[in-house]
């Protein structure tokens, strides 16, 4: 019997992380553009929109980093994890600050969604199955209860 030459399927956690990454790319671009528009509206009304503009620029700059990382991960490039991890850590830190500031102002903790999505990406990209797949290794075959397959 000839060895199976079909490539191993991409782990489900990594696929979910890629879906979230592409969602983040789209929302970062749209949100960044919206922030820049809001900053110009603030300036037209004599208010300082610098912080809003900076947030928009950072959001727009993060989008191509995440897109390149997503493409690299889909092409089994292990090194694509690093820029994705850096951006996702920044998302978690920003989300935590947003939650704290919102709670101090008596507002709903809107940063929680970003934190959850970032943690899903980090877990999906850095799982042992994803690491093995990105390295081109064949993941260990297991039974339904994660015991080694007797075959």
XYZ file of C-alpha atoms in Angstrom:
151
model
C 0.000 0.000 0.000
C 1.441 3.388 -1.005
C 1.760 6.050 1.678
C -0.928 8.695 1.666
C 0.475 11.716 -0.166
C -2.491 14.012 0.424
C -1.606 17.019 2.548
C -2.974 17.127 6.072
C -6.101 19.205 6.497
C -5.721 22.579 8.134
C -6.767 22.354 11.804
C -10.203 23.742 12.584
C -8.836 26.158 15.180
C -6.479 27.678 12.616
C -9.288 27.955 10.071
C -11.433 29.768 12.651
C -8.493 32.068 13.427
C -8.135 32.882 9.718
C -11.842 33.744 9.474
C -11.506 36.067 12.483
C -8.343 37.607 10.999
C -10.122 38.474 7.749
C -13.043 39.890 9.754
C -10.528 42.048 11.647
C -8.955 43.229 8.379
C -12.317 44.416 7.061
C -13.412 46.029 10.327
C -10.030 47.718 10.844
C -10.181 49.276 7.384
C -13.806 50.368 7.741
C -13.338 51.579 11.312
C -10.119 53.400 10.457
C -11.771 55.261 7.599
C -14.735 56.104 9.830
C -12.391 57.418 12.530
C -10.607 59.653 10.009
C -13.952 61.042 8.825
C -15.008 61.653 12.439
C -11.693 63.388 13.145
C -12.261 65.776 10.247
C -15.807 66.479 11.468
C -14.414 67.233 14.933
C -11.880 69.627 13.397
C -14.613 71.367 11.358
C -16.483 72.051 14.589
C -13.426 73.473 16.324
C -12.735 70.439 18.482
C -9.511 68.480 18.668
C -9.841 65.272 16.685
C -6.191 64.243 16.980
C -6.794 61.205 19.171
C -9.571 59.971 16.883
C -7.332 60.480 13.826
C -4.450 58.596 15.464
C -6.808 55.721 16.265
C -7.959 55.678 12.648
C -4.417 55.617 11.285
C -3.385 52.810 13.662
C -6.464 50.816 12.680
C -5.726 51.249 8.970
C -2.052 50.309 9.475
C -2.997 47.136 11.367
C -5.210 45.880 8.523
C -2.446 45.036 6.005
C -0.326 43.463 8.756
C -3.216 41.145 9.614
C -3.952 40.469 5.929
C -0.337 39.532 5.172
C -0.307 37.360 8.300
C -3.528 35.609 7.268
C -2.195 34.912 3.772
C 1.095 33.654 5.217
C -0.666 31.358 7.662
C -2.916 29.975 4.925
C 0.260 29.237 2.923
C 1.789 27.394 5.899
C 4.381 30.053 6.736
C 5.266 29.563 10.407
C 6.898 32.989 10.670
C 3.578 34.671 9.788
C 2.476 34.021 13.375
C 4.783 36.692 14.823
C 3.212 39.862 13.346
C -0.259 38.434 13.946
C 0.638 37.735 17.577
C 2.007 41.273 18.068
C -1.159 42.885 16.689
C -3.433 40.569 18.684
C -1.552 41.309 21.926
C -2.027 45.023 21.236
C -5.730 44.358 20.660
C -5.983 42.587 24.033
C -4.177 45.431 25.838
C -6.303 48.059 24.089
C -9.468 46.087 24.837
C -8.552 45.790 28.521
C -7.954 49.538 28.746
C -11.222 50.201 26.932
C -13.126 47.953 29.338
C -11.612 49.636 32.403
C -12.246 53.156 31.093
C -15.793 52.286 30.039
C -16.591 50.810 33.446
C -15.125 53.863 35.188
C -17.404 56.067 33.065
C -20.432 53.848 33.737
C -20.589 52.629 30.137
C -20.907 49.065 28.840
C -17.566 47.246 28.424
C -17.379 47.371 24.620
C -13.755 46.178 24.427
C -14.676 42.645 25.499
C -15.567 41.561 21.946
C -12.143 42.569 20.628
C -10.433 40.735 23.474
C -12.394 37.536 22.802
C -11.654 37.650 19.060
C -7.954 38.306 19.670
C -7.721 35.414 22.124
C -9.456 33.124 19.603
C -6.851 34.068 16.998
C -3.944 33.585 19.410
C -5.248 30.175 20.510
C -6.019 29.042 16.970
C -2.651 30.099 15.574
C -0.535 28.802 18.462
C -2.235 25.464 19.164
C -0.075 22.332 18.882
C -2.158 21.184 15.895
C -1.675 24.509 14.089
C 2.046 24.498 14.840
C 2.399 20.970 13.447
C 0.396 21.872 10.339
C 2.392 25.059 9.736
C 5.627 23.079 10.024
C 4.346 20.594 7.463
C 4.236 17.764 9.962
C 1.506 15.171 9.926
C -0.567 15.552 13.077
C -0.817 12.478 15.269
C -3.875 10.395 14.507
C -6.136 10.028 17.509
C -9.359 8.275 18.285
C -12.604 9.945 19.356
C -11.346 10.362 22.924
C -7.882 11.629 21.908
C -6.230 8.270 22.542
C -3.609 7.119 20.016
C -5.074 5.355 17.002
C -4.162 1.645 17.138
C -3.569 1.564 13.355
